[in-house]
Amino acid sequence: MADQASSNITVNAGKSAVMAVIADFESYPEWASMIRKVTVDETGPDGRGTVVSFTLDAGVLKDEYTLAYDWQGDDRVDWHLVKGKSLKSQDGSYALAESDGTTTVTYRLSVDLNIPMLGMFKRKAEKVIMDTALKGLKKRVEG
């Protein structure tokens, strides 16, 4: 199993506003710079995507992959890889904690590729992905 990386950011909004942006998959290409296209393949009873396909262009890494999501209200969402071309596995989560009108978002990510990559490069790539996603999320929610 791949190592898990973690990062967090504080957003000046309540957790329901943050989770609404996270759940709005079709808008990801507008704020998540590496995501080119998103298709919600299945939704749950709450209308949130449970199976979602992505087209990723992160320069060196380009992929089309599908993730399955498990929503826990406005507190947390977990996901795992259903299928991918370059990705062997991907597990992640957003966990939200609200306090005094702000929300701390903790992003955990574990990625394993079908192509060989040195551990230090993989960790750097995970960090770039997490930092880009968290900063984009903050800007989208607060903007």
GROMACS .gro file of C-alpha atoms in nm:
model
  143
    1MET     CA    1   0.000   0.000   0.000
    2ALA     CA    2   0.122   0.349  -0.082
    3ASP     CA    3   0.217   0.600   0.184
    4GLN     CA    4  -0.044   0.863   0.263
    5ALA     CA    5   0.033   1.234   0.244
    6SER     CA    6  -0.168   1.497   0.429
    7SER     CA    7  -0.212   1.873   0.416
    8ASN     CA    8  -0.463   2.125   0.546
    9ILE     CA    9  -0.588   2.479   0.493
   10THR     CA   10  -0.830   2.711   0.673
   11VAL     CA   11  -1.119   2.850   0.469
   12ASN     CA   12  -1.319   3.155   0.577
   13ALA     CA   13  -1.658   2.985   0.543
   14GLY     CA   14  -1.875   2.725   0.712
   15LYS     CA   15  -1.822   2.358   0.636
   16SER     CA   16  -2.150   2.322   0.442
   17ALA     CA   17  -2.028   2.590   0.195
   18VAL     CA   18  -1.691   2.413   0.163
   19MET     CA   19  -1.852   2.071   0.113
   20ALA     CA   20  -2.088   2.216  -0.149
   21VAL     CA   21  -1.785   2.317  -0.359
   22ILE     CA   22  -1.620   1.977  -0.306
   23ALA     CA   23  -1.943   1.803  -0.417
   24ASP     CA   24  -1.980   2.021  -0.730
   25PHE     CA   25  -1.766   1.795  -0.948
   26GLU     CA   26  -1.869   1.953  -1.279
   27SER     CA   27  -1.705   2.280  -1.167
   28TYR     CA   28  -1.365   2.124  -1.083
   29PRO     CA   29  -1.206   2.227  -1.416
   30GLU     CA   30  -1.278   2.591  -1.318
   31TRP     CA   31  -1.071   2.577  -0.997
   32ALA     CA   32  -0.865   2.255  -0.994
   33SER     CA   33  -0.608   2.344  -1.261
   34MET     CA   34  -0.500   1.987  -1.344
   35ILE     CA   35  -0.854   1.857  -1.399
   36ARG     CA   36  -0.965   1.898  -1.760
   37LYS     CA   37  -1.301   1.716  -1.759
   38VAL     CA   38  -1.537   1.558  -1.505
   39THR     CA   39  -1.837   1.332  -1.558
   40VAL     CA   40  -2.064   1.224  -1.272
   41ASP     CA   41  -2.149   0.862  -1.358
   42GLU     CA   42  -2.367   0.781  -1.053
   43THR     CA   43  -2.528   0.983  -0.773
   44GLY     CA   44  -2.651   0.890  -0.430
   45PRO     CA   45  -2.990   0.968  -0.274
   46ASP     CA   46  -2.859   1.310  -0.162
   47GLY     CA   47  -2.773   1.401  -0.523
   48ARG     CA   48  -2.398   1.393  -0.462
   49GLY     CA   49  -2.174   1.203  -0.700
   50THR     CA   50  -2.081   0.853  -0.585
   51VAL     CA   51  -1.895   0.743  -0.900
   52VAL     CA   52  -1.710   1.016  -1.090
   53SER     CA   53  -1.477   1.004  -1.392
   54PHE     CA   54  -1.194   1.254  -1.438
   55THR     CA   55  -0.954   1.357  -1.713
   56LEU     CA   56  -0.625   1.472  -1.559
   57ASP     CA   57  -0.345   1.667  -1.725
   58ALA     CA   58  -0.066   1.730  -1.477
   59GLY     CA   59   0.208   1.782  -1.733
   60VAL     CA   60   0.413   1.465  -1.704
   61LEU     CA   61   0.111   1.264  -1.587
   62LYS     CA   62  -0.200   1.247  -1.801
   63ASP     CA   63  -0.477   1.004  -1.710
   64GLU     CA   64  -0.843   0.921  -1.726
   65TYR     CA   65  -0.968   0.760  -1.408
   66THR     CA   66  -1.282   0.690  -1.209
   67LEU     CA   67  -1.327   0.736  -0.834
   68ALA     CA   68  -1.596   0.605  -0.597
   69TYR     CA   69  -1.704   0.846  -0.319
   70ASP     CA   70  -1.839   0.781   0.031
   71TRP     CA   71  -2.002   1.092   0.184
   72GLN     CA   72  -2.036   1.143   0.559
   73GLY     CA   73  -2.261   1.449   0.570
   74ASP     CA   74  -2.074   1.780   0.564
   75ASP     CA   75  -1.790   1.643   0.780
   76ARG     CA   76  -1.598   1.410   0.550
   77VAL     CA   77  -1.580   1.245   0.211
   78ASP     CA   78  -1.358   0.948   0.126
   79TRP     CA   79  -1.274   0.813  -0.219
   80HIS     CA   80  -1.091   0.528  -0.386
   81LEU     CA   81  -0.990   0.440  -0.737
   82VAL     CA   82  -1.231   0.226  -0.940
   83LYS     CA   83  -1.025   0.228  -1.261
   84GLY     CA   84  -0.743   0.423  -1.419
   85LYS     CA   85  -0.484   0.399  -1.693
   86SER     CA   86  -0.170   0.535  -1.523
   87LEU     CA   87  -0.303   0.510  -1.168
   88LYS     CA   88  -0.278   0.176  -0.990
   89SER     CA   89  -0.450   0.308  -0.678
   90GLN     CA   90  -0.574   0.632  -0.529
   91ASP     CA   91  -0.728   0.674  -0.187
   92GLY     CA   92  -0.811   1.008  -0.036
   93SER     CA   93  -1.036   1.214   0.183
   94TYR     CA   94  -1.140   1.564   0.274
   95ALA     CA   95  -1.218   1.603   0.645
   96LEU     CA   96  -1.377   1.930   0.759
   97ALA     CA   97  -1.374   2.085   1.106
   98GLU     CA   98  -1.563   2.411   1.163
   99SER     CA   99  -1.473   2.663   1.432
  100ASP     CA  100  -1.577   3.028   1.472
  101GLY     CA  101  -1.702   3.066   1.114
  102THR     CA  102  -1.395   2.910   0.953
  103THR     CA  103  -1.338   2.554   0.835
  104THR     CA  104  -1.013   2.362   0.849
  105VAL     CA  105  -0.994   2.126   0.553
  106THR     CA  106  -0.761   1.828   0.588
  107TYR     CA  107  -0.679   1.656   0.260
  108ARG     CA  108  -0.529   1.307   0.272
  109LEU     CA  109  -0.403   1.141  -0.044
  110SER     CA  110  -0.232   0.817  -0.135
  111VAL     CA  111  -0.147   0.750  -0.500
  112ASP     CA  112   0.027   0.455  -0.661
  113LEU     CA  113   0.115   0.457  -1.030
  114ASN     CA  114   0.148   0.180  -1.288
  115ILE     CA  115   0.471   0.344  -1.399
  116PRO     CA  116   0.783   0.331  -1.181
  117MET     CA  117   0.861   0.654  -0.995
  118LEU     CA  118   1.113   0.728  -0.722
  119GLY     CA  119   0.950   0.778  -0.383
  120MET     CA  120   1.075   1.135  -0.345
  121PHE     CA  121   0.924   1.233  -0.682
  122LYS     CA  122   0.594   1.065  -0.595
  123ARG     CA  123   0.575   1.248  -0.261
  124LYS     CA  124   0.654   1.578  -0.434
  125ALA     CA  125   0.377   1.511  -0.690
  126GLU     CA  126   0.128   1.431  -0.409
  127LYS     CA  127   0.222   1.754  -0.232
  128VAL     CA  128   0.176   1.961  -0.549
  129ILE     CA  129  -0.163   1.796  -0.612
  130MET     CA  130  -0.278   1.861  -0.253
  131ASP     CA  131  -0.149   2.220  -0.238
  132THR     CA  132  -0.306   2.305  -0.575
  133ALA     CA  133  -0.638   2.148  -0.475
  134LEU     CA  134  -0.652   2.314  -0.131
  135LYS     CA  135  -0.557   2.659  -0.259
  136GLY     CA  136  -0.806   2.629  -0.546
  137LEU     CA  137  -1.078   2.512  -0.307
  138LYS     CA  138  -1.013   2.803  -0.068
  139LYS     CA  139  -1.020   3.056  -0.352
  140ARG     CA  140  -1.340   2.906  -0.497
  141VAL     CA  141  -1.525   2.901  -0.162
  142GLU     CA  142  -1.410   3.247  -0.050
  143GLY     CA  143  -1.432   3.406  -0.398
   0.00000   0.00000   0.00000
